Amino acid sequence: MILYITVAVVTALLASLVDSHPTRQSHTLTRQQLANRVCLTAIFLILFLLSACRLNVGNDYAKYVEFMHLVNCDAYVPTEIGFNLLVKLIYGLSGYENFLLVFAFYSFVTVLFFLLAMYEQSDEFGLTFFLFMTLGYYFQTFSTVRYYLALALALYSMKFVLRRQWGRFVILILLGATFHKSLLVVIPLYFLASLRWKKWQLAIAAVFCTTFLFLQDFYLKLVVFLYPTYEDTEYLEGGTSYISILRCVAILTFAGIVYLMRAREQKAGRASDEITKTDEDETGINTEKNVTNIEKEEAWNRRFWFYTYLNLGALVLYVLCSFLPIISRIGYYLMVSQILFLPMLLKAVPDKKWRRFFRAGILLAAVVYFAMYLKKGANDGVLILPYQTFFFHEMVDILSDVT
């Protein structure tokens, strides 16, 4: 536990030195750009090495080693073609069942895409990274490695959705789906979240959501059709997460408060502009500036509503779809946007005192969540504690070794 806390603190401090929107100078590397490169490289190496050097850490580590062994023996496994081909390739090049290198590959790609997504899309990289660590996203990559690779790609793909670059978005998702096919759900979900819904459309969507209450058997059959390995297993028992519901409610409430505060500030600003308006406006001197402000406002609104609908969708899933198996997998594809949404909202708070107050609340809540997460780190379903490395420990026997 001390190791994890130390890693979280050190990397968060390095992240606080990163400015993801540095002032650029042509043909010149500024001090901030150099600091960004050094800090990001250090963060990547720390997170990658901690993950890549682990042994039997994560709730399904041994299960994955078993899957890799079966893939190498050409036996049936319920994993996607991307995972199977990767195992075949690495085992073939290594000349033996080098499962450590497979886990290292997943660690490398997952951490890389998470960092790229946060650096390119966050309004405040330091805060986003802090939330990434304290909300458990990084440490959960030790488990369900295929899913968290898909989650990293989902977060990275959001920039293509916001830019309306649908071709790149679909290609990236299809590629990621070869490692975890659940990623395919983000194609319709992210598209729907990118739309500017009118009130009557939201009303129709609300009516449709009521079908989750009385058509549960139909949706369960649909899930079994997509995931035939779930049939007659404990995965069909369903369940929900009250913590996730609370997070969605809190963030949507915060989003509503910020939206109203920002609207009031803009209204006051427009009234002031009308009073102090000069003949410069008529000469067209401020035209370019006005157009730029309009574009920025449109971009902000597009991001605001996209993240809002993602979190609203996650709330609906957790409340109405608890009967679906592993609903958290779908919900996390939507909730992961929170690490980008919160810094954006915080930056939009017009009053400095309120901004400090909200920041303190966010940081405190994240630290409490992190403490609760580490407290259950040795429990079944998490199993990130104790940390073990292949330098000092041996791998336990897998199922094929004892049967």
Coordinates of C-alpha atoms in Angstrom, one line a residue:
M1 CA 0.0 0.0 0.0
I2 CA 2.9 2.4 0.8
L3 CA 4.3 1.7 -2.7
Y4 CA 1.0 2.6 -4.4
I5 CA 0.6 5.8 -2.3
T6 CA 4.2 6.8 -3.1
V7 CA 3.7 6.2 -6.8
A8 CA 0.4 8.2 -6.8
V9 CA 2.0 11.1 -4.9
V10 CA 5.2 11.2 -7.0
T11 CA 3.5 11.0 -10.4
A12 CA 0.8 13.5 -9.3
L13 CA 3.5 16.0 -8.4
L14 CA 5.2 15.5 -11.8
A15 CA 1.8 15.9 -13.5
S16 CA 1.3 19.2 -11.7
L17 CA 4.4 20.5 -13.6
V18 CA 2.8 19.7 -17.0
D19 CA 1.1 22.3 -19.0
S20 CA -0.8 20.6 -21.8
H21 CA -1.4 24.0 -23.5
P22 CA 2.1 25.5 -23.6
T23 CA 2.9 28.7 -25.5
R24 CA 4.6 27.6 -28.7
Q25 CA 7.5 29.3 -30.5
S26 CA 8.5 28.3 -34.0
H27 CA 11.7 26.3 -34.3
T28 CA 12.3 26.8 -30.5
L29 CA 11.8 24.4 -27.6
T30 CA 10.5 26.4 -24.7
R31 CA 11.3 25.6 -21.1
Q32 CA 7.7 24.5 -20.5
Q33 CA 7.7 22.2 -23.5
L34 CA 11.0 20.6 -22.2
A35 CA 9.5 20.2 -18.7
N36 CA 6.4 18.6 -20.3
R37 CA 8.5 16.0 -22.1
V38 CA 10.7 15.2 -19.1
C39 CA 7.7 14.9 -16.7
L40 CA 5.5 12.9 -19.1
T41 CA 8.4 10.5 -19.8
A42 CA 9.0 10.0 -16.1
I43 CA 5.3 9.5 -15.4
F44 CA 5.1 7.0 -18.2
L45 CA 8.1 5.0 -17.1
I46 CA 7.0 4.8 -13.5
L47 CA 3.5 3.6 -14.3
F48 CA 4.6 1.3 -17.1
L49 CA 7.4 -0.4 -15.0
L50 CA 5.2 -0.8 -11.9
S51 CA 2.6 -2.6 -14.1
A52 CA 4.9 -4.5 -16.3
C53 CA 7.1 -5.9 -13.4
R54 CA 4.1 -7.2 -11.4
L55 CA 3.5 -10.9 -10.9
N56 CA 0.2 -12.4 -10.0
V57 CA -1.2 -9.0 -9.1
G58 CA -4.7 -8.4 -10.2
N59 CA -7.9 -10.4 -9.7
D60 CA -7.6 -12.4 -13.0
Y61 CA -3.8 -12.5 -13.5
A62 CA -3.6 -16.3 -13.2
K63 CA -6.7 -16.6 -15.3
Y64 CA -5.1 -14.7 -18.1
V65 CA -1.9 -16.8 -17.9
E66 CA -4.2 -19.9 -18.3
F67 CA -5.9 -18.3 -21.3
M68 CA -2.5 -17.6 -22.9
H69 CA -1.4 -21.2 -22.3
L70 CA -4.6 -22.5 -24.0
V71 CA -4.1 -20.1 -26.9
N72 CA -0.6 -21.4 -27.4
C73 CA -2.0 -25.0 -27.4
D74 CA -4.6 -24.1 -30.0
A75 CA -7.4 -24.8 -27.5
Y76 CA -10.7 -22.8 -27.3
V77 CA -10.6 -19.6 -25.3
P78 CA -13.4 -16.9 -25.0
T79 CA -11.0 -14.1 -25.9
E80 CA -10.9 -11.9 -29.0
I81 CA -8.8 -12.5 -32.1
G82 CA -6.5 -9.5 -31.3
F83 CA -5.5 -11.0 -27.9
N84 CA -5.0 -14.5 -29.4
L85 CA -2.8 -13.3 -32.2
L86 CA -0.8 -11.1 -29.9
V87 CA -0.1 -14.1 -27.6
K88 CA 0.8 -16.3 -30.6
L89 CA 3.2 -13.7 -31.9
I90 CA 5.0 -13.0 -28.5
Y91 CA 5.1 -16.7 -27.6
G92 CA 6.4 -17.5 -31.0
L93 CA 9.1 -14.9 -31.0
S94 CA 10.1 -15.7 -27.4
G95 CA 10.3 -19.4 -28.0
Y96 CA 8.4 -20.2 -24.8
E97 CA 5.3 -19.1 -22.9
N98 CA 6.5 -15.6 -22.1
F99 CA 3.3 -14.3 -20.4
L100 CA 5.3 -11.5 -18.7
L101 CA 6.0 -9.9 -22.0
V102 CA 2.3 -10.1 -23.0
F103 CA 1.4 -8.2 -19.8
A104 CA 4.2 -5.7 -20.4
F105 CA 2.8 -5.0 -23.9
Y106 CA -0.7 -4.4 -22.4
S107 CA 0.8 -2.1 -19.8
F108 CA 2.8 -0.1 -22.4
V109 CA -0.1 0.5 -24.7
T110 CA -2.7 1.1 -22.0
V111 CA -0.6 3.6 -20.1
L112 CA 0.4 5.3 -23.3
F113 CA -3.1 5.9 -24.6
F114 CA -4.4 7.0 -21.2
L115 CA -1.6 9.6 -21.0
L116 CA -2.1 10.8 -24.6
A117 CA -5.8 11.1 -24.0
M118 CA -5.4 13.2 -20.9
Y119 CA -2.6 15.4 -22.3
E120 CA -4.4 16.2 -25.5
Q121 CA -7.9 16.6 -24.2
S122 CA -7.7 17.9 -20.6
D123 CA -8.1 21.6 -19.6
E124 CA -5.8 20.9 -16.7
F125 CA -3.6 17.8 -17.0
G126 CA -2.5 17.8 -13.4
L127 CA -6.0 17.5 -12.1
T128 CA -7.1 15.0 -14.7
F129 CA -4.1 12.8 -13.9
F130 CA -4.7 13.2 -10.1
L131 CA -8.3 11.9 -10.7
F132 CA -7.0 9.1 -12.9
M133 CA -4.8 7.8 -10.1
T134 CA -7.1 8.4 -7.1
L135 CA -10.3 7.1 -8.8
G136 CA -8.5 3.8 -9.3
Y137 CA -8.3 3.8 -13.1
Y138 CA -4.6 3.1 -13.2
F139 CA -4.6 0.4 -10.5
Q140 CA -7.5 -1.3 -12.1
T141 CA -5.4 -1.8 -15.2
F142 CA -3.7 -4.6 -13.2
S143 CA -7.0 -6.5 -13.7
T144 CA -9.1 -7.2 -16.8
V145 CA -6.2 -6.0 -18.9
R146 CA -8.1 -6.4 -22.2
Y147 CA -10.9 -4.2 -20.9
Y148 CA -8.7 -1.4 -19.6
L149 CA -6.8 -1.3 -22.9
A150 CA -10.2 -0.8 -24.5
L151 CA -11.1 1.8 -22.0
A152 CA -8.0 3.8 -22.7
L153 CA -8.8 3.7 -26.4
A154 CA -12.4 4.8 -25.6
L155 CA -11.1 7.8 -23.7
Y156 CA -8.6 8.7 -26.5
S157 CA -11.4 8.3 -29.2
M158 CA -13.5 11.1 -27.6
K159 CA -11.4 13.7 -29.4
F160 CA -12.5 12.3 -32.7
V161 CA -16.1 12.4 -31.7
L162 CA -15.9 16.0 -30.7
R163 CA -14.1 16.9 -33.9
R164 CA -16.7 14.9 -35.9
Q165 CA -13.9 12.8 -37.4
W166 CA -16.1 9.7 -37.5
G167 CA -13.9 7.7 -39.8
R168 CA -10.9 7.8 -37.4
F169 CA -13.2 7.1 -34.5
V170 CA -14.8 4.0 -36.0
I171 CA -11.4 2.6 -37.2
L172 CA -9.9 3.1 -33.7
I173 CA -12.9 1.4 -32.0
L174 CA -13.0 -1.5 -34.4
L175 CA -9.3 -2.1 -33.8
G176 CA -9.7 -1.9 -30.1
A177 CA -12.7 -4.3 -30.3
T178 CA -10.4 -7.0 -31.5
F179 CA -9.0 -7.0 -28.0
H180 CA -12.3 -6.5 -26.1
K181 CA -15.5 -6.6 -28.2
S182 CA -17.5 -4.6 -25.5
L183 CA -15.8 -1.5 -26.9
L184 CA -18.2 -1.6 -29.8
V185 CA -21.0 -0.2 -27.6
V186 CA -19.3 3.2 -27.6
I187 CA -20.0 3.7 -31.3
P188 CA -23.7 4.2 -30.8
L189 CA -23.4 5.6 -27.2
Y190 CA -20.8 8.2 -28.1
F191 CA -22.7 9.2 -31.2
L192 CA -25.9 9.7 -29.3
A193 CA -24.0 11.7 -26.6
S194 CA -22.6 14.0 -29.3
L195 CA -26.0 15.1 -30.5
R196 CA -27.7 18.3 -29.3
W197 CA -30.9 16.8 -28.0
K198 CA -34.1 18.9 -27.9
K199 CA -36.6 18.6 -25.1
W200 CA -39.1 16.5 -27.1
Q201 CA -36.3 14.1 -28.1
L202 CA -35.2 13.8 -24.5
A203 CA -38.8 13.0 -23.6
I204 CA -38.9 10.2 -26.2
A205 CA -35.6 8.8 -24.9
A206 CA -37.0 8.8 -21.3
V207 CA -40.0 6.8 -22.5
F208 CA -37.6 4.3 -24.2
C209 CA -35.6 3.9 -21.0
T210 CA -38.7 2.7 -19.3
T211 CA -38.5 -0.5 -21.5
F212 CA -35.6 -1.5 -19.3
L213 CA -38.1 -2.1 -16.5
F214 CA -40.5 -4.5 -18.3
L215 CA -38.4 -6.0 -21.1
Q216 CA -35.6 -7.4 -19.0
D217 CA -35.8 -10.9 -20.5
F218 CA -35.4 -9.5 -24.0
Y219 CA -32.3 -7.5 -23.1
L220 CA -30.8 -10.5 -21.3
K221 CA -31.3 -12.7 -24.3
L222 CA -29.6 -10.0 -26.4
V223 CA -26.6 -10.0 -24.1
V224 CA -26.4 -13.8 -24.2
F225 CA -26.5 -13.6 -28.0
L226 CA -23.6 -11.1 -28.0
Y227 CA -21.8 -12.9 -25.2
P228 CA -22.7 -16.7 -25.4
T229 CA -20.1 -17.6 -22.7
Y230 CA -22.2 -15.7 -20.2
E231 CA -25.1 -18.2 -20.5
D232 CA -25.8 -20.1 -17.3
T233 CA -23.0 -18.4 -15.4
E234 CA -22.8 -16.0 -12.4
Y235 CA -22.2 -13.2 -14.9
L236 CA -26.0 -13.0 -15.6
E237 CA -26.8 -12.2 -12.0
G238 CA -26.4 -8.4 -12.7
G239 CA -25.8 -5.8 -10.0
T240 CA -25.1 -2.1 -9.8
S241 CA -22.7 0.3 -8.1
Y242 CA -24.1 2.8 -5.6
I243 CA -20.8 4.7 -5.6
S244 CA -21.0 5.1 -9.4
I245 CA -24.6 6.4 -9.1
L246 CA -23.4 8.9 -6.4
R247 CA -20.5 10.0 -8.6
C248 CA -22.8 10.6 -11.6
V249 CA -25.4 12.5 -9.5
A250 CA -22.7 14.7 -8.0
I251 CA -21.0 15.5 -11.3
L252 CA -24.3 16.3 -13.0
T253 CA -25.3 18.5 -10.2
F254 CA -21.9 20.3 -10.3
A255 CA -22.3 20.6 -14.1
G256 CA -25.7 22.3 -13.7
I257 CA -24.4 24.7 -11.1
V258 CA -21.4 25.7 -13.3
Y259 CA -23.6 26.1 -16.4
L260 CA -26.0 28.5 -14.5
M261 CA -23.0 30.4 -13.0
R262 CA -21.4 30.8 -16.4
A263 CA -24.6 31.8 -18.1
R264 CA -25.2 34.5 -15.5
E265 CA -21.7 35.8 -15.9
Q266 CA -22.0 35.9 -19.7
K267 CA -25.3 37.7 -19.4
A268 CA -23.8 40.3 -17.2
G269 CA -20.8 40.6 -19.6
R270 CA -23.0 41.1 -22.6
A271 CA -25.0 43.8 -20.8
S272 CA -21.7 45.6 -19.9
D273 CA -20.6 45.3 -23.6
E274 CA -23.7 47.0 -24.8
I275 CA -23.2 49.9 -22.4
T276 CA -19.6 50.4 -23.4
K277 CA -20.0 49.7 -27.1
T278 CA -17.9 52.0 -29.3
D279 CA -17.6 52.8 -32.9
E280 CA -14.9 50.2 -33.3
D281 CA -17.5 47.5 -33.6
E282 CA -18.9 49.3 -36.7
T283 CA -15.4 49.5 -38.3
G284 CA -15.0 45.8 -38.1
I285 CA -11.9 45.9 -36.1
N286 CA -13.3 43.4 -33.5
T287 CA -14.9 41.1 -36.0
E288 CA -12.2 38.5 -36.0
K289 CA -12.1 38.5 -32.2
N290 CA -15.9 38.2 -32.0
V291 CA -15.8 35.2 -34.5
T292 CA -13.1 33.6 -32.4
N293 CA -15.1 34.0 -29.2
I294 CA -18.2 32.5 -30.9
E295 CA -16.2 29.5 -32.1
K296 CA -14.7 29.0 -28.6
E297 CA -18.2 29.1 -27.1
E298 CA -19.5 26.6 -29.6
A299 CA -16.6 24.3 -28.8
W300 CA -17.2 24.6 -25.1
N301 CA -20.9 23.9 -25.4
R302 CA -20.2 20.9 -27.6
R303 CA -17.9 19.4 -25.0
F304 CA -20.1 20.3 -22.1
W305 CA -23.2 18.6 -23.5
F306 CA -21.2 15.6 -24.7
Y307 CA -19.7 14.9 -21.3
T308 CA -23.1 15.7 -19.7
Y309 CA -25.0 13.2 -21.8
L310 CA -22.3 10.5 -21.2
N311 CA -22.7 10.9 -17.4
L312 CA -26.5 11.0 -17.7
G313 CA -26.4 7.8 -19.8
A314 CA -24.2 6.2 -17.1
L315 CA -26.7 7.2 -14.4
V316 CA -29.6 5.6 -16.4
L317 CA -27.6 2.4 -16.9
Y318 CA -26.7 2.0 -13.2
V319 CA -30.2 2.8 -12.0
L320 CA -32.4 1.1 -14.6
C321 CA -30.2 -1.6 -16.0
S322 CA -28.8 -3.3 -12.9
F323 CA -30.2 -6.6 -14.2
L324 CA -27.7 -6.6 -17.1
P325 CA -24.4 -8.6 -16.5
I326 CA -21.4 -6.5 -15.6
I327 CA -23.2 -3.2 -16.2
S328 CA -20.1 -1.4 -14.9
R329 CA -18.2 -2.3 -18.1
I330 CA -20.6 -0.3 -20.2
G331 CA -21.0 2.4 -17.5
Y332 CA -17.2 2.9 -17.2
Y333 CA -17.0 3.7 -21.0
L334 CA -19.2 6.7 -20.2
M335 CA -18.0 7.6 -16.7
V336 CA -14.3 7.7 -17.7
S337 CA -15.1 11.1 -19.2
Q338 CA -15.3 12.5 -15.6
I339 CA -11.6 12.9 -15.4
L340 CA -11.9 15.3 -18.4
F341 CA -15.2 16.9 -17.4
L342 CA -14.3 18.0 -13.9
P343 CA -11.3 20.1 -14.9
M344 CA -13.3 21.7 -17.7
L345 CA -16.1 22.6 -15.3
L346 CA -13.7 23.9 -12.7
K347 CA -12.0 26.1 -15.2
A348 CA -15.4 27.5 -16.2
V349 CA -16.3 28.7 -12.7
P350 CA -16.2 32.5 -13.0
D351 CA -15.7 33.3 -9.3
K352 CA -12.2 32.5 -7.9
K353 CA -13.5 31.9 -4.4
W354 CA -16.1 29.4 -5.6
R355 CA -13.5 27.8 -7.9
R356 CA -11.2 27.2 -4.9
F357 CA -14.1 25.8 -2.9
F358 CA -15.1 23.4 -5.6
R359 CA -11.4 22.4 -6.2
A360 CA -11.0 21.6 -2.5
G361 CA -14.2 19.5 -2.5
I362 CA -13.1 17.6 -5.6
L363 CA -9.6 16.9 -4.2
L364 CA -11.0 15.8 -0.8
A365 CA -13.6 13.5 -2.4
A366 CA -10.9 11.9 -4.7
V367 CA -8.5 11.3 -1.7
V368 CA -11.3 9.7 0.3
Y369 CA -12.2 7.5 -2.7
F370 CA -8.6 6.5 -3.1
A371 CA -8.3 5.5 0.6
M372 CA -11.5 3.4 0.3
Y373 CA -10.2 1.8 -2.8
L374 CA -6.8 0.8 -1.3
K375 CA -8.5 -0.4 1.8
K376 CA -10.2 -3.2 -0.2
G377 CA -7.1 -3.7 -2.4
A378 CA -6.6 -7.3 -1.1
N379 CA -10.3 -8.3 -1.5
D380 CA -11.5 -10.7 -4.2
G381 CA -12.4 -8.8 -7.3
V382 CA -9.5 -6.3 -6.8
L383 CA -6.4 -8.2 -5.6
I384 CA -3.9 -5.5 -6.2
L385 CA -2.4 -6.1 -2.8
P386 CA 0.1 -7.3 -1.9
Y387 CA 2.3 -6.1 -4.8
Q388 CA 4.6 -8.8 -6.1
T389 CA 7.2 -8.7 -8.8
F390 CA 8.9 -11.4 -10.9
F391 CA 12.2 -10.3 -9.5
F392 CA 11.5 -11.8 -6.1
H393 CA 8.5 -14.1 -6.5
E394 CA 7.4 -17.2 -8.5
M395 CA 4.2 -17.6 -10.5
V396 CA 1.6 -19.8 -8.8
D397 CA 0.4 -22.9 -10.6
I398 CA -2.4 -22.3 -13.1
L399 CA -5.3 -24.6 -13.7
S400 CA -3.5 -26.6 -16.5
D401 CA -0.6 -27.3 -14.1
V402 CA -2.8 -29.0 -11.5
T403 CA -5.1 -31.0 -13.7

